Amino acid sequence: MTDRMSLTLAQADPLVAAALEQETLRQHEGLEMIASENFVSEAVLEAAGSVFTNKYAEGYPGRRYYGGCEFADIVENLVRDRARQLFGGEHINAQPHSGSQANASAYAAVLQPGDTILGLDLAHGGHLTHGHRLSFSGKLYRPTFYHVRRDTEQIDYDELEAVAEKEKPKAIIGGASAYPRLWDFARMRQVADKVGAIYIFDMAHIAGLVAGGVHPSPVPHAHITTTTTHKTLRGPRAGLIICTQDLAQAVDKAVFPGQQGGPLVHVVAAKAVALGEALRPEFRAYATQIVANCKALAEAMSEAGFRLVSGGTDNHLILVDVFQKGILGSEAELALGKAGVTVNKNSIPWDTNPPLKPSGIRVGTPALTTRGMKEPEMRQIAVWIAKALEMRNDDAVLERIRGEVAELANQFPLYAWRRPPVAVHAY
Ligand SMILES: *Cc1c(COP(=O)(O)O)cnc(C)c1O
């Protein structure tokens, strides 16, 4: 047993090792433009891959249901302290395994099954956990929705208010997965107060922008703020909850034992590392560059003749209406994939096409900004995207772009210990 315990991954399990190797090369050689993805630092990777994975730590720092939690307490307290420093807020729950579980816990803390919730429609940029019928949120609670305006394609706060007055939700949920504009947190809180609702804001996509000071913060306005830690915040795949002190106990109980068992202590440790990084001045520069890159990308795409939903962007992502050029989002995703650019198909507001063949693609800059790319690279990438979409049925052209993409990617190496060969790797 001891012998097997000391084998490397390659020795112990060649199949998994090979998949990991291929994934590493894929991440190096392509241009990662999925708006919800990022590359964590070596330090975050090290913590996430650490022996903390061996530890049970049910409960909270200082009151655990297991012995030997003194070091688990240290990393969890670091998450709480650093998140408070970074975002303000009175109480932090560091344990949600994911953004969805953070939301499930936030709802459970303040709602009863059957209560009405009001969230942004998925088809208009919202998230599954904001009331979609296939999600726990749409089954356990009574979902109602607000939308974006047809003319501006920005949140229709008047409609939100009207629906809130009619439906009297117990919670109003803000936040989105595919919304390129800023939010009016004060207006949402005003509506929540008017109808006696709890205001929950899910800042999963924009947490890193908020941390970096380039996006207003929902924390002073919301009763509960939830987030993922792996998107613009550039931490491990996990969640976090920030709330006012009066809700602290309810939130903590909702996470454990309400929704989860033991925390993933290795992931909690990695969250501490990522939050430490986000507190450093370099992170402000990073967040600023994400937005600058996105603006450059938006301008270049517009110049190439593409219509952007809402006409542009204030944050880290754009929604491109490719159907305006007669291209389906699914076709675009496939063609760009062949060209080495990873994006996802996405519905656009008031889409006339179905979700699996929608009218748009969502394109984001957080991951490429981590690699050190700036405005000139974004303009070059827009040229490639436009070309790949135009020539989407010509595999030779797509393959040629893929080579150029790999060359650019190689100029912005990712993990030093995994620098790929300069030639394009066939897989
Ligand atoms: C990504 C996302 C989530 C869910 O995060 P998971 O960690 O995948 O569960 C929740 N809300 C919003 C707005 C998101 O964008």
JSON list of N, CA and C and ligand atoms in Angstrom, two decimals, residues 36 97-101 103 125-130 174-178 202-205 226-231 237-239 362, ligand 1:
[
{"chain": "A", "resi": 36, "resn": "SER", "atom": "N", "xyz": [-16.76, 32.85, -18.06]},
{"chain": "A", "resi": 36, "resn": "SER", "atom": "CA", "xyz": [-16.79, 32.40, -16.67]},
{"chain": "A", "resi": 36, "resn": "SER", "atom": "C", "xyz": [-15.51, 31.67, -16.27]},
{"chain": "A", "resi": 97, "resn": "HIS", "atom": "N", "xyz": [-19.51, 24.96, -1.58]},
{"chain": "A", "resi": 97, "resn": "HIS", "atom": "CA", "xyz": [-18.69, 24.22, -2.54]},
{"chain": "A", "resi": 97, "resn": "HIS", "atom": "C", "xyz": [-18.74, 24.86, -3.93]},
{"chain": "A", "resi": 98, "resn": "SER", "atom": "N", "xyz": [-19.77, 25.63, -4.20]},
{"chain": "A", "resi": 98, "resn": "SER", "atom": "CA", "xyz": [-19.94, 26.20, -5.54]},
{"chain": "A", "resi": 98, "resn": "SER", "atom": "C", "xyz": [-20.86, 27.41, -5.46]},
{"chain": "A", "resi": 99, "resn": "GLY", "atom": "N", "xyz": [-21.00, 28.08, -6.58]},
{"chain": "A", "resi": 99, "resn": "GLY", "atom": "CA", "xyz": [-21.91, 29.21, -6.63]},
{"chain": "A", "resi": 99, "resn": "GLY", "atom": "C", "xyz": [-23.35, 28.77, -6.44]},
{"chain": "A", "resi": 100, "resn": "SER", "atom": "N", "xyz": [-23.70, 27.64, -7.04]},
{"chain": "A", "resi": 100, "resn": "SER", "atom": "CA", "xyz": [-25.08, 27.16, -6.90]},
{"chain": "A", "resi": 100, "resn": "SER", "atom": "C", "xyz": [-25.38, 26.81, -5.45]},
{"chain": "A", "resi": 101, "resn": "GLN", "atom": "N", "xyz": [-24.42, 26.22, -4.76]},
{"chain": "A", "resi": 101, "resn": "GLN", "atom": "CA", "xyz": [-24.67, 25.89, -3.36]},
{"chain": "A", "resi": 101, "resn": "GLN", "atom": "C", "xyz": [-24.68, 27.12, -2.47]},
{"chain": "A", "resi": 103, "resn": "ASN", "atom": "N", "xyz": [-25.98, 29.89, -3.48]},
{"chain": "A", "resi": 103, "resn": "ASN", "atom": "CA", "xyz": [-27.34, 30.40, -3.68]},
{"chain": "A", "resi": 103, "resn": "ASN", "atom": "C", "xyz": [-28.38, 29.56, -2.96]},
{"chain": "A", "resi": 125, "resn": "GLY", "atom": "N", "xyz": [-30.11, 36.52, -19.59]},
{"chain": "A", "resi": 125, "resn": "GLY", "atom": "CA", "xyz": [-28.79, 36.62, -18.97]},
{"chain": "A", "resi": 125, "resn": "GLY", "atom": "C", "xyz": [-28.71, 36.09, -17.55]},
{"chain": "A", "resi": 126, "resn": "GLY", "atom": "N", "xyz": [-29.87, 35.73, -16.97]},
{"chain": "A", "resi": 126, "resn": "GLY", "atom": "CA", "xyz": [-29.88, 35.26, -15.59]},
{"chain": "A", "resi": 126, "resn": "GLY", "atom": "C", "xyz": [-29.24, 33.89, -15.44]},
{"chain": "A", "resi": 127, "resn": "HIS", "atom": "N", "xyz": [-29.23, 33.36, -14.21]},
{"chain": "A", "resi": 127, "resn": "HIS", "atom": "CA", "xyz": [-28.61, 32.05, -13.97]},
{"chain": "A", "resi": 127, "resn": "HIS", "atom": "C", "xyz": [-29.69, 31.03, -13.62]},
{"chain": "A", "resi": 128, "resn": "LEU", "atom": "N", "xyz": [-29.41, 29.77, -13.92]},
{"chain": "A", "resi": 128, "resn": "LEU", "atom": "CA", "xyz": [-30.34, 28.67, -13.60]},
{"chain": "A", "resi": 128, "resn": "LEU", "atom": "C", "xyz": [-30.86, 28.76, -12.16]},
{"chain": "A", "resi": 129, "resn": "THR", "atom": "N", "xyz": [-29.96, 29.08, -11.24]},
{"chain": "A", "resi": 129, "resn": "THR", "atom": "CA", "xyz": [-30.33, 29.08, -9.82]},
{"chain": "A", "resi": 129, "resn": "THR", "atom": "C", "xyz": [-31.16, 30.29, -9.41]},
{"chain": "A", "resi": 130, "resn": "HIS", "atom": "N", "xyz": [-31.56, 31.11, -10.37]},
{"chain": "A", "resi": 130, "resn": "HIS", "atom": "CA", "xyz": [-32.38, 32.27, -10.04]},
{"chain": "A", "resi": 130, "resn": "HIS", "atom": "C", "xyz": [-33.86, 32.00, -10.34]},
{"chain": "A", "resi": 174, "resn": "GLY", "atom": "N", "xyz": [-30.62, 39.61, -7.77]},
{"chain": "A", "resi": 174, "resn": "GLY", "atom": "CA", "xyz": [-29.90, 40.30, -8.84]},
{"chain": "A", "resi": 174, "resn": "GLY", "atom": "C", "xyz": [-28.71, 39.46, -9.26]},
{"chain": "A", "resi": 175, "resn": "GLY", "atom": "N", "xyz": [-28.16, 39.80, -10.42]},
{"chain": "A", "resi": 175, "resn": "GLY", "atom": "CA", "xyz": [-26.98, 39.08, -10.88]},
{"chain": "A", "resi": 175, "resn": "GLY", "atom": "C", "xyz": [-27.27, 38.31, -12.14]},
{"chain": "A", "resi": 176, "resn": "ALA", "atom": "N", "xyz": [-26.21, 37.98, -12.88]},
{"chain": "A", "resi": 176, "resn": "ALA", "atom": "CA", "xyz": [-26.38, 37.38, -14.20]},
{"chain": "A", "resi": 176, "resn": "ALA", "atom": "C", "xyz": [-25.14, 36.63, -14.62]},
{"chain": "A", "resi": 177, "resn": "SER", "atom": "N", "xyz": [-25.33, 35.82, -15.65]},
{"chain": "A", "resi": 177, "resn": "SER", "atom": "CA", "xyz": [-24.20, 35.09, -16.24]},
{"chain": "A", "resi": 177, "resn": "SER", "atom": "C", "xyz": [-23.86, 35.62, -17.62]},
{"chain": "A", "resi": 178, "resn": "ALA", "atom": "N", "xyz": [-24.76, 36.39, -18.17]},
{"chain": "A", "resi": 178, "resn": "ALA", "atom": "CA", "xyz": [-24.54, 36.88, -19.53]},
{"chain": "A", "resi": 178, "resn": "ALA", "atom": "C", "xyz": [-25.15, 38.27, -19.67]},
{"chain": "A", "resi": 202, "resn": "ASP", "atom": "N", "xyz": [-26.22, 38.09, -6.55]},
{"chain": "A", "resi": 202, "resn": "ASP", "atom": "CA", "xyz": [-25.28, 37.02, -6.93]},
{"chain": "A", "resi": 202, "resn": "ASP", "atom": "C", "xyz": [-24.24, 37.63, -7.86]},
{"chain": "A", "resi": 203, "resn": "MET", "atom": "N", "xyz": [-23.05, 37.94, -7.29]},
{"chain": "A", "resi": 203, "resn": "MET", "atom": "CA", "xyz": [-22.02, 38.63, -8.10]},
{"chain": "A", "resi": 203, "resn": "MET", "atom": "C", "xyz": [-21.00, 37.67, -8.70]},
{"chain": "A", "resi": 204, "resn": "ALA", "atom": "N", "xyz": [-21.43, 36.42, -8.95]},
{"chain": "A", "resi": 204, "resn": "ALA", "atom": "CA", "xyz": [-20.49, 35.39, -9.42]},
{"chain": "A", "resi": 204, "resn": "ALA", "atom": "C", "xyz": [-19.57, 35.87, -10.55]},
{"chain": "A", "resi": 205, "resn": "HIS", "atom": "N", "xyz": [-20.16, 36.46, -11.58]},
{"chain": "A", "resi": 205, "resn": "HIS", "atom": "CA", "xyz": [-19.34, 36.83, -12.72]},
{"chain": "A", "resi": 205, "resn": "HIS", "atom": "C", "xyz": [-18.44, 38.02, -12.46]},
{"chain": "A", "resi": 226, "resn": "THR", "atom": "N", "xyz": [-23.92, 36.66, -2.79]},
{"chain": "A", "resi": 226, "resn": "THR", "atom": "CA", "xyz": [-23.29, 35.37, -3.02]},
{"chain": "A", "resi": 226, "resn": "THR", "atom": "C", "xyz": [-22.33, 35.51, -4.19]},
{"chain": "A", "resi": 227, "resn": "THR", "atom": "N", "xyz": [-21.39, 34.58, -4.27]},
{"chain": "A", "resi": 227, "resn": "THR", "atom": "CA", "xyz": [-20.49, 34.60, -5.42]},
{"chain": "A", "resi": 227, "resn": "THR", "atom": "C", "xyz": [-19.85, 33.24, -5.64]},
{"chain": "A", "resi": 228, "resn": "THR", "atom": "N", "xyz": [-19.34, 33.05, -6.84]},
{"chain": "A", "resi": 228, "resn": "THR", "atom": "CA", "xyz": [-18.36, 31.99, -7.07]},
{"chain": "A", "resi": 228, "resn": "THR", "atom": "C", "xyz": [-17.01, 32.62, -6.82]},
{"chain": "A", "resi": 229, "resn": "THR", "atom": "N", "xyz": [-15.99, 31.78, -6.68]},
{"chain": "A", "resi": 229, "resn": "THR", "atom": "CA", "xyz": [-14.65, 32.32, -6.49]},
{"chain": "A", "resi": 229, "resn": "THR", "atom": "C", "xyz": [-13.74, 32.04, -7.68]},
{"chain": "A", "resi": 230, "resn": "HIS", "atom": "N", "xyz": [-14.29, 31.37, -8.71]},
{"chain": "A", "resi": 230, "resn": "HIS", "atom": "CA", "xyz": [-13.42, 30.91, -9.80]},
{"chain": "A", "resi": 230, "resn": "HIS", "atom": "C", "xyz": [-13.58, 31.66, -11.10]},
{"chain": "A", "resi": 231, "resn": "LYS", "atom": "N", "xyz": [-14.39, 32.71, -11.12]},
{"chain": "A", "resi": 231, "resn": "LYS", "atom": "CA", "xyz": [-14.56, 33.44, -12.38]},
{"chain": "A", "resi": 231, "resn": "LYS", "atom": "C", "xyz": [-13.60, 34.62, -12.38]},
{"chain": "A", "resi": 237, "resn": "ARG", "atom": "N", "xyz": [-12.50, 26.63, -7.80]},
{"chain": "A", "resi": 237, "resn": "ARG", "atom": "CA", "xyz": [-13.90, 26.39, -8.16]},
{"chain": "A", "resi": 237, "resn": "ARG", "atom": "C", "xyz": [-14.71, 26.25, -6.88]},
{"chain": "A", "resi": 238, "resn": "ALA", "atom": "N", "xyz": [-15.40, 27.30, -6.46]},
{"chain": "A", "resi": 238, "resn": "ALA", "atom": "CA", "xyz": [-16.10, 27.28, -5.17]},
{"chain": "A", "resi": 238, "resn": "ALA", "atom": "C", "xyz": [-17.01, 28.49, -5.04]},
{"chain": "A", "resi": 239, "resn": "GLY", "atom": "N", "xyz": [-17.62, 28.63, -3.86]},
{"chain": "A", "resi": 239, "resn": "GLY", "atom": "CA", "xyz": [-18.52, 29.75, -3.60]},
{"chain": "A", "resi": 239, "resn": "GLY", "atom": "C", "xyz": [-18.21, 30.45, -2.29]},
{"chain": "A", "resi": 362, "resn": "ARG", "atom": "N", "xyz": [-21.17, 34.24, -26.29]},
{"chain": "A", "resi": 362, "resn": "ARG", "atom": "CA", "xyz": [-20.68, 35.04, -25.16]},
{"chain": "A", "resi": 362, "resn": "ARG", "atom": "C", "xyz": [-19.16, 34.96, -25.18]},
{"chain": "B", "resi": 1, "resn": "LIG", "atom": "C1", "xyz": [-21.51, 30.65, -12.51]},
{"chain": "B", "resi": 1, "resn": "LIG", "atom": "C2", "xyz": [-22.68, 31.17, -11.79]},
{"chain": "B", "resi": 1, "resn": "LIG", "atom": "C3", "xyz": [-23.26, 30.47, -10.72]},
{"chain": "B", "resi": 1, "resn": "LIG", "atom": "C4", "xyz": [-22.97, 29.03, -10.38]},
{"chain": "B", "resi": 1, "resn": "LIG", "atom": "O1", "xyz": [-21.73, 28.66, -10.08]},
{"chain": "B", "resi": 1, "resn": "LIG", "atom": "P1", "xyz": [-21.35, 27.10, -9.99]},
{"chain": "B", "resi": 1, "resn": "LIG", "atom": "O2", "xyz": [-20.10, 27.19, -9.17]},
{"chain": "B", "resi": 1, "resn": "LIG", "atom": "O3", "xyz": [-21.16, 26.63, -11.36]},
{"chain": "B", "resi": 1, "resn": "LIG", "atom": "O4", "xyz": [-22.43, 26.39, -9.27]},
{"chain": "B", "resi": 1, "resn": "LIG", "atom": "C5", "xyz": [-24.26, 31.10, -10.00]},
{"chain": "B", "resi": 1, "resn": "LIG", "atom": "N1", "xyz": [-24.70, 32.32, -10.35]},
{"chain": "B", "resi": 1, "resn": "LIG", "atom": "C6", "xyz": [-24.20, 33.00, -11.38]},
{"chain": "B", "resi": 1, "resn": "LIG", "atom": "C7", "xyz": [-24.75, 34.34, -11.70]},
{"chain": "B", "resi": 1, "resn": "LIG", "atom": "C8", "xyz": [-23.19, 32.44, -12.15]},
{"chain": "B", "resi": 1, "resn": "LIG", "atom": "O5", "xyz": [-22.73, 33.11, -13.21]}
]
